[in-house]
Amino acid sequence: MFRHFVDLFDLTPQTAADLLDQAIALKRDDREGRRPAYLAGRTLGLVFEKPSLRTRVSFEAAIAQLGGQAIFLPGKDVGLGVRESVADFARVISQYVDALAIRTFAQETVDELARYATIPVINALSDAAHPCQAMADLLTVRETFGALEGLKLVFVGDGNNVARSLALACALFQVEFVLACPAAYDFPEEFKTRFHESFPNIHLNVEHDANLAVRNADVLYTDVWASMGQEHEAEERRGVFAPYQVNEALLGQARPEAIFLHCLPAHRGEEVTDQVLDCERSMVIPQAANRLHFQKALLLWLLQDRVVETTPRLVTTPKLRTQA
Ligand code: CP
Ligand code: NVA
């Protein structure tokens, strides 16, 4: 039997914790020059209907570092639901690759793929969720503070895919989560209902005053005001979200040891200023790095029955023999 990773609603706190432990172990191995080829000969398909730097490259690097190989499929070539049905694509691609990551628009497309595929399906971002991002982000927070429980993370901006997955990841790790957003950009009701069904004892905090929201925050997080597919709304959103910019004044309201996170890419001067993005409390580069380590752990978990016995592959550069 195989698993999917399409939304954090499906994850248990124990599995979430195990994934972060595994990511930390793999990262340590890598730092110490070990890259065991646990997934030698395995292949990961990547279907992307939206642009990407971090997600695509970190998945390609992740499977390569584990001894396997990625096959990139541009969305327009695949033509999901246009050239052929999602179900036909899912059944066929399952014959060729061992796992499939998809970046698309509607969450229903990811769910439909998962329904018909006979291999693990990974959500590499949909309009509703970005679970790989949120889990990797909690890895960054855990590395920074040593533990997660009891911390406070405030997401300032749109109640979008990243915000929703972060709210779920925080619930899994008992991190207090607050969404600071304009009233019209709150989480959709359907998400709130499902959240409360999954976590009946956790209040989903939504605050419209950003200054109030960030008080006592350990982590300040933001994302673009207009996500991929919403470019036509960018102008209108710039006006509505202006009071929610993460700048030095807002960061100053959080705890003195608070860190700043952003999934990137950032629109400098809009949702975040250069001063915050480039300051020493900004962890955005180690945060981006952790996408790789988390996704290696994720691939191992999803493909655990396909792991091959292996001896560690050293990644240290062999010394070149200098001429006498
Ligand atoms: N954060 C993130 O998912 O970046 P990309 O869109 O570049 O993959
Ligand atoms: N919310 C953004 C995240 C990009 C990584 C988007 O969907 O475009």
Short mmCIF file of C-alpha atoms and ligand atoms in Angstrom, two decimals:
data_model
loop_
_atom_site.label_atom_id
_atom_site.label_comp_id
_atom_site.label_asym_id
_atom_site.label_seq_id
_atom_site.Cartn_x
_atom_site.Cartn_y
_atom_site.Cartn_z
CA MET A 1 0.00 0.00 0.00
CA PHE A 2 1.22 3.51 -0.74
CA ARG A 3 0.60 6.92 0.78
CA HIS A 4 0.04 10.35 -0.71
CA PHE A 5 1.07 13.80 0.52
CA VAL A 6 -1.62 16.07 -0.88
CA ASP A 7 -2.62 18.09 2.19
CA LEU A 8 -1.56 18.35 5.83
CA PHE A 9 -5.11 17.42 6.86
CA ASP A 10 -4.02 13.82 6.23
CA LEU A 11 -0.95 13.86 8.49
CA THR A 12 -0.84 12.80 12.15
CA PRO A 13 1.26 14.72 14.71
CA GLN A 14 3.45 11.61 15.11
CA THR A 15 4.18 11.28 11.39
CA ALA A 16 4.83 15.01 11.13
CA ALA A 17 7.35 14.78 13.98
CA ASP A 18 8.98 11.67 12.44
CA LEU A 19 9.37 13.49 9.11
CA LEU A 20 11.20 16.38 10.76
CA ASP A 21 13.44 13.97 12.71
CA GLN A 22 14.27 12.18 9.47
CA ALA A 23 14.98 15.49 7.70
CA ILE A 24 17.37 16.50 10.47
CA ALA A 25 19.15 13.13 10.30
CA LEU A 26 19.50 13.35 6.50
CA LYS A 27 20.77 16.91 6.74
CA ARG A 28 23.38 15.87 9.31
CA ASP A 29 24.45 12.95 7.10
CA ASP A 30 24.83 15.31 4.18
CA ARG A 31 26.88 17.79 6.21
CA GLU A 32 29.15 14.93 7.27
CA GLY A 33 29.63 13.85 3.66
CA ARG A 34 27.22 10.90 3.53
CA ARG A 35 24.55 10.56 0.88
CA PRO A 36 23.28 6.98 1.03
CA ALA A 37 21.59 6.02 -2.25
CA TYR A 38 18.42 4.80 -0.53
CA LEU A 39 16.35 5.37 -3.68
CA ALA A 40 18.81 4.14 -6.29
CA GLY A 41 17.01 3.43 -9.55
CA ARG A 42 13.79 5.13 -8.42
CA THR A 43 12.19 7.92 -10.44
CA LEU A 44 10.15 10.97 -9.46
CA GLY A 45 7.86 12.60 -12.02
CA LEU A 46 7.34 16.37 -11.69
CA VAL A 47 4.35 17.99 -13.39
CA PHE A 48 4.42 21.79 -13.07
CA GLU A 49 1.59 23.97 -14.38
CA LYS A 50 3.02 27.05 -12.65
CA PRO A 51 6.59 28.45 -12.51
CA SER A 52 9.02 27.37 -9.79
CA LEU A 53 12.60 27.68 -8.63
CA ARG A 54 12.76 26.23 -5.11
CA THR A 55 10.22 23.43 -5.40
CA ARG A 56 11.36 22.08 -8.74
CA VAL A 57 15.08 22.26 -8.06
CA SER A 58 14.87 20.99 -4.48
CA PHE A 59 12.81 17.97 -5.61
CA GLU A 60 15.19 17.24 -8.49
CA ALA A 61 18.19 17.57 -6.16
CA ALA A 62 16.46 15.53 -3.43
CA ILE A 63 15.81 12.48 -5.60
CA ALA A 64 19.29 12.76 -7.17
CA GLN A 65 20.96 12.91 -3.74
CA LEU A 66 19.03 9.79 -2.77
CA GLY A 67 20.40 7.99 -5.83
CA GLY A 68 17.28 8.32 -8.00
CA GLN A 69 16.26 10.48 -10.90
CA ALA A 70 13.66 13.15 -11.70
CA ILE A 71 11.64 13.45 -14.90
CA PHE A 72 10.32 16.98 -15.41
CA LEU A 73 7.04 17.33 -17.31
CA PRO A 74 5.97 20.90 -18.18
CA GLY A 75 2.25 21.28 -17.55
CA LYS A 76 1.47 22.46 -21.07
CA ASP A 77 3.04 19.32 -22.58
CA VAL A 78 1.05 17.03 -20.29
CA GLY A 79 -2.20 18.93 -20.91
CA LEU A 80 -3.99 17.58 -17.85
CA GLY A 81 -7.73 17.54 -18.54
CA VAL A 82 -7.10 18.93 -22.04
CA ARG A 83 -4.85 16.53 -23.93
CA GLU A 84 -6.17 13.66 -21.84
CA SER A 85 -8.17 13.14 -18.68
CA VAL A 86 -6.54 13.43 -15.26
CA ALA A 87 -7.54 9.81 -14.56
CA ASP A 88 -5.91 8.47 -17.75
CA PHE A 89 -2.75 10.46 -17.08
CA ALA A 90 -2.64 9.20 -13.47
CA ARG A 91 -3.03 5.55 -14.47
CA VAL A 92 -0.39 5.79 -17.21
CA ILE A 93 2.28 7.81 -15.37
CA SER A 94 2.00 5.30 -12.51
CA GLN A 95 3.47 2.68 -14.89
CA TYR A 96 6.67 4.67 -15.44
CA VAL A 97 7.67 6.51 -12.27
CA ASP A 98 7.73 5.62 -8.57
CA ALA A 99 6.22 8.88 -7.27
CA LEU A 100 4.71 12.01 -8.76
CA ALA A 101 4.81 15.63 -7.58
CA ILE A 102 2.32 18.07 -9.08
CA ARG A 103 2.12 21.88 -9.00
CA THR A 104 -1.23 23.07 -10.24
CA PHE A 105 -4.17 25.41 -9.68
CA ALA A 106 -7.18 23.53 -8.27
CA GLN A 107 -6.66 21.26 -5.27
CA GLU A 108 -9.24 18.98 -6.92
CA THR A 109 -6.69 18.19 -9.65
CA VAL A 110 -4.20 16.96 -7.03
CA ASP A 111 -6.92 14.98 -5.28
CA GLU A 112 -8.12 13.44 -8.54
CA LEU A 113 -4.57 12.42 -9.48
CA ALA A 114 -4.16 10.81 -6.08
CA ARG A 115 -7.45 8.95 -6.52
CA TYR A 116 -6.40 7.31 -9.78
CA ALA A 117 -2.61 7.00 -9.39
CA THR A 118 -1.14 3.77 -8.08
CA ILE A 119 1.98 5.59 -6.85
CA PRO A 120 2.42 8.29 -4.16
CA VAL A 121 1.27 11.76 -5.25
CA ILE A 122 2.83 14.87 -3.70
CA ASN A 123 1.26 18.32 -3.71
CA ALA A 124 4.03 20.68 -4.86
CA LEU A 125 1.62 23.65 -4.48
CA SER A 126 -2.00 24.16 -5.37
CA ASP A 127 -4.21 27.22 -4.91
CA ALA A 128 -5.30 25.73 -1.57
CA ALA A 129 -2.15 24.22 -0.07
CA HIS A 130 1.65 24.16 -0.04
CA PRO A 131 2.34 21.35 2.43
CA CYS A 132 6.02 20.78 1.54
CA GLN A 133 6.69 24.46 2.21
CA ALA A 134 4.97 24.51 5.59
CA MET A 135 6.65 21.35 6.86
CA ALA A 136 10.09 22.56 5.75
CA ASP A 137 9.37 25.90 7.45
CA LEU A 138 8.65 24.23 10.77
CA LEU A 139 11.97 22.44 10.38
CA THR A 140 13.63 25.88 10.15
CA VAL A 141 11.73 27.10 13.21
CA ARG A 142 12.65 23.97 15.16
CA GLU A 143 16.34 24.34 14.25
CA THR A 144 16.27 27.99 15.32
CA PHE A 145 14.52 27.61 18.67
CA GLY A 146 15.42 23.99 19.52
CA ALA A 147 11.77 22.98 19.99
CA LEU A 148 8.39 23.95 18.57
CA GLU A 149 5.74 23.53 21.23
CA GLY A 150 4.46 26.80 22.68
CA LEU A 151 6.01 29.12 20.08
CA LYS A 152 3.87 31.74 18.30
CA LEU A 153 3.95 32.13 14.50
CA VAL A 154 2.12 35.06 12.90
CA PHE A 155 1.41 35.01 9.18
CA VAL A 156 0.83 38.56 7.93
CA GLY A 157 -0.96 38.71 4.58
CA ASP A 158 -3.39 36.76 2.44
CA GLY A 159 -5.09 33.61 3.82
CA ASN A 160 -3.59 31.77 0.85
CA ASN A 161 -2.14 28.30 0.17
CA VAL A 162 0.99 28.93 2.25
CA ALA A 163 -0.96 30.43 5.16
CA ARG A 164 -3.40 27.50 5.22
CA SER A 165 -0.68 24.87 5.22
CA LEU A 166 1.21 26.77 7.92
CA ALA A 167 -1.93 26.90 10.09
CA LEU A 168 -2.18 23.12 9.80
CA ALA A 169 1.52 22.49 10.37
CA CYS A 170 1.42 24.69 13.47
CA ALA A 171 -1.57 22.73 14.78
CA LEU A 172 0.32 19.45 14.26
CA PHE A 173 3.27 20.77 16.30
CA GLN A 174 1.32 22.75 18.92
CA VAL A 175 2.65 26.08 17.71
CA GLU A 176 0.23 29.00 18.21
CA PHE A 177 -0.77 30.35 14.80
CA VAL A 178 -2.29 33.74 13.98
CA LEU A 179 -3.37 34.99 10.55
CA ALA A 180 -3.20 38.80 10.33
CA CYS A 181 -5.15 39.78 7.22
CA PRO A 182 -7.64 42.25 5.75
CA ALA A 183 -11.21 41.08 6.47
CA ALA A 184 -11.89 40.03 2.87
CA TYR A 185 -8.75 37.85 2.71
CA ASP A 186 -9.45 35.55 5.63
CA PHE A 187 -9.38 31.74 5.25
CA PRO A 188 -12.34 30.33 3.28
CA GLU A 189 -15.19 29.01 5.44
CA GLU A 190 -14.69 25.50 4.07
CA PHE A 191 -11.10 25.48 5.32
CA LYS A 192 -12.13 26.76 8.75
CA THR A 193 -14.81 24.07 9.09
CA ARG A 194 -12.40 21.31 8.14
CA PHE A 195 -9.73 22.73 10.45
CA HIS A 196 -12.12 22.69 13.41
CA GLU A 197 -13.18 19.13 12.61
CA SER A 198 -9.54 18.03 12.54
CA PHE A 199 -8.38 20.06 15.56
CA PRO A 200 -11.46 20.60 17.78
CA ASN A 201 -9.31 21.90 20.65
CA ILE A 202 -7.37 24.49 18.67
CA HIS A 203 -8.71 27.97 18.00
CA LEU A 204 -7.88 29.25 14.52
CA ASN A 205 -6.82 32.82 15.32
CA VAL A 206 -7.59 35.50 12.73
CA GLU A 207 -6.75 39.12 13.52
CA HIS A 208 -7.21 42.19 11.33
CA ASP A 209 -4.83 44.50 13.22
CA ALA A 210 -1.30 43.46 12.23
CA ASN A 211 0.33 45.37 15.11
CA LEU A 212 -1.83 43.55 17.67
CA ALA A 213 -1.31 40.20 16.00
CA VAL A 214 2.49 40.25 16.05
CA ARG A 215 2.85 40.97 19.77
CA ASN A 216 4.87 38.19 21.43
CA ALA A 217 5.46 36.52 18.08
CA ASP A 218 8.49 34.25 17.78
CA VAL A 219 8.12 34.00 14.01
CA LEU A 220 6.84 36.60 11.55
CA TYR A 221 5.95 35.15 8.17
CA THR A 222 4.67 36.72 4.99
CA ASP A 223 4.08 35.83 1.34
CA VAL A 224 3.17 37.71 -1.83
CA TRP A 225 -0.15 39.58 -1.83
CA ALA A 226 -1.16 38.15 -5.22
CA SER A 227 -0.35 34.48 -5.75
CA MET A 228 0.32 32.74 -9.06
CA GLY A 229 -2.94 32.87 -11.04
CA GLN A 230 -4.06 36.10 -9.28
CA GLU A 231 -1.79 38.48 -11.19
CA HIS A 232 -4.84 40.36 -12.55
CA GLU A 233 -5.76 41.30 -8.95
CA ALA A 234 -2.27 42.59 -8.08
CA GLU A 235 -3.10 46.30 -8.36
CA GLU A 236 -6.21 46.09 -6.19
CA ARG A 237 -4.44 43.93 -3.63
CA ARG A 238 -1.51 46.37 -3.35
CA GLY A 239 -3.95 48.93 -1.93
CA VAL A 240 -5.78 46.58 0.43
CA PHE A 241 -2.65 44.94 1.83
CA ALA A 242 -0.50 48.09 2.25
CA PRO A 243 -1.12 48.23 6.06
CA TYR A 244 0.10 44.61 6.28
CA GLN A 245 3.62 45.21 4.97
CA VAL A 246 6.28 43.54 7.12
CA ASN A 247 8.72 46.37 7.81
CA GLU A 248 11.10 47.22 10.64
CA ALA A 249 8.31 48.87 12.64
CA LEU A 250 6.16 45.71 12.53
CA LEU A 251 9.09 43.40 13.25
CA GLY A 252 9.87 45.67 16.21
CA GLN A 253 6.50 44.70 17.77
CA ALA A 254 7.46 41.02 17.91
CA ARG A 255 9.76 39.40 20.49
CA PRO A 256 13.36 40.68 20.33
CA GLU A 257 14.53 37.17 19.33
CA ALA A 258 11.79 36.75 16.69
CA ILE A 259 12.82 35.58 13.22
CA PHE A 260 11.41 36.51 9.83
CA LEU A 261 10.38 33.90 7.25
CA HIS A 262 9.10 34.15 3.66
CA CYS A 263 8.52 31.21 1.33
CA LEU A 264 9.94 33.28 -1.61
CA PRO A 265 9.84 34.54 -4.27
CA ALA A 266 9.34 37.94 -2.58
CA HIS A 267 8.06 41.18 -4.03
CA ARG A 268 10.53 43.49 -2.31
CA GLY A 269 8.94 46.77 -1.25
CA GLU A 270 5.44 45.25 -1.24
CA GLU A 271 4.74 42.59 1.40
CA VAL A 272 8.24 43.00 2.89
CA THR A 273 10.90 45.70 2.87
CA ASP A 274 14.54 45.14 1.90
CA GLN A 275 15.52 46.07 5.47
CA VAL A 276 13.57 43.12 6.90
CA LEU A 277 14.31 40.63 4.14
CA ASP A 278 18.04 41.29 4.39
CA CYS A 279 18.37 41.75 8.16
CA GLU A 280 20.09 39.27 10.43
CA ARG A 281 16.76 38.06 11.81
CA SER A 282 15.68 37.00 8.32
CA MET A 283 16.10 33.25 7.89
CA VAL A 284 14.83 33.07 4.32
CA ILE A 285 17.92 31.44 2.82
CA PRO A 286 18.27 28.60 5.38
CA GLN A 287 14.48 28.32 5.06
CA ALA A 288 14.79 27.76 1.30
CA ALA A 289 17.61 25.26 1.92
CA ASN A 290 15.39 23.21 4.20
CA ARG A 291 12.99 22.50 1.34
CA LEU A 292 15.62 20.04 0.09
CA HIS A 293 16.16 18.29 3.41
CA PHE A 294 12.47 17.99 4.22
CA GLN A 295 11.62 16.65 0.77
CA LYS A 296 14.36 14.00 1.02
CA ALA A 297 12.68 12.81 4.22
CA LEU A 298 9.29 12.96 2.52
CA LEU A 299 10.45 10.88 -0.47
CA LEU A 300 11.94 8.26 1.86
CA TRP A 301 8.69 8.06 3.82
CA LEU A 302 6.53 7.79 0.72
CA LEU A 303 8.82 5.25 -0.94
CA GLN A 304 9.84 3.32 2.17
CA ASP A 305 8.89 -0.03 0.62
CA ARG A 306 11.15 0.78 -2.33
CA VAL A 307 14.26 1.72 -0.35
CA VAL A 308 17.31 -0.25 -1.44
CA GLU A 309 20.02 -1.58 0.86
CA THR A 310 23.00 0.64 0.33
CA THR A 311 26.37 1.67 1.57
CA PRO A 312 26.94 5.40 2.17
CA ARG A 313 28.10 7.30 -0.89
CA LEU A 314 30.75 9.82 0.08
CA VAL A 315 30.30 13.27 -1.33
CA THR A 316 33.63 14.73 -0.29
CA THR A 317 35.66 15.84 -3.27
CA PRO A 318 38.59 13.51 -3.98
CA LYS A 319 41.91 15.28 -3.56
CA LEU A 320 43.50 16.06 -6.91
CA ARG A 321 47.00 14.75 -7.24
CA THR A 322 49.29 17.73 -7.72
CA GLN A 323 52.09 17.34 -10.21
CA ALA A 324 55.49 16.75 -8.72
N1 CP B 1 8.59 28.70 -2.19
C1 CP B 1 8.37 28.11 -3.37
O1 CP B 1 7.57 27.19 -3.51
O2 CP B 1 9.13 28.62 -4.37
P1 CP B 1 8.98 28.26 -5.92
O3 CP B 1 7.67 28.82 -6.39
O4 CP B 1 10.17 28.90 -6.57
O5 CP B 1 8.99 26.76 -6.07
N1 NVA B 2 1.29 31.99 -2.48
C1 NVA B 2 2.32 31.89 -3.48
C2 NVA B 2 3.39 30.95 -3.03
C3 NVA B 2 4.53 30.79 -3.99
C4 NVA B 2 5.56 29.83 -3.49
C5 NVA B 2 1.71 31.45 -4.79
O1 NVA B 2 0.86 30.54 -4.77
O2 NVA B 2 2.05 32.01 -5.83
#
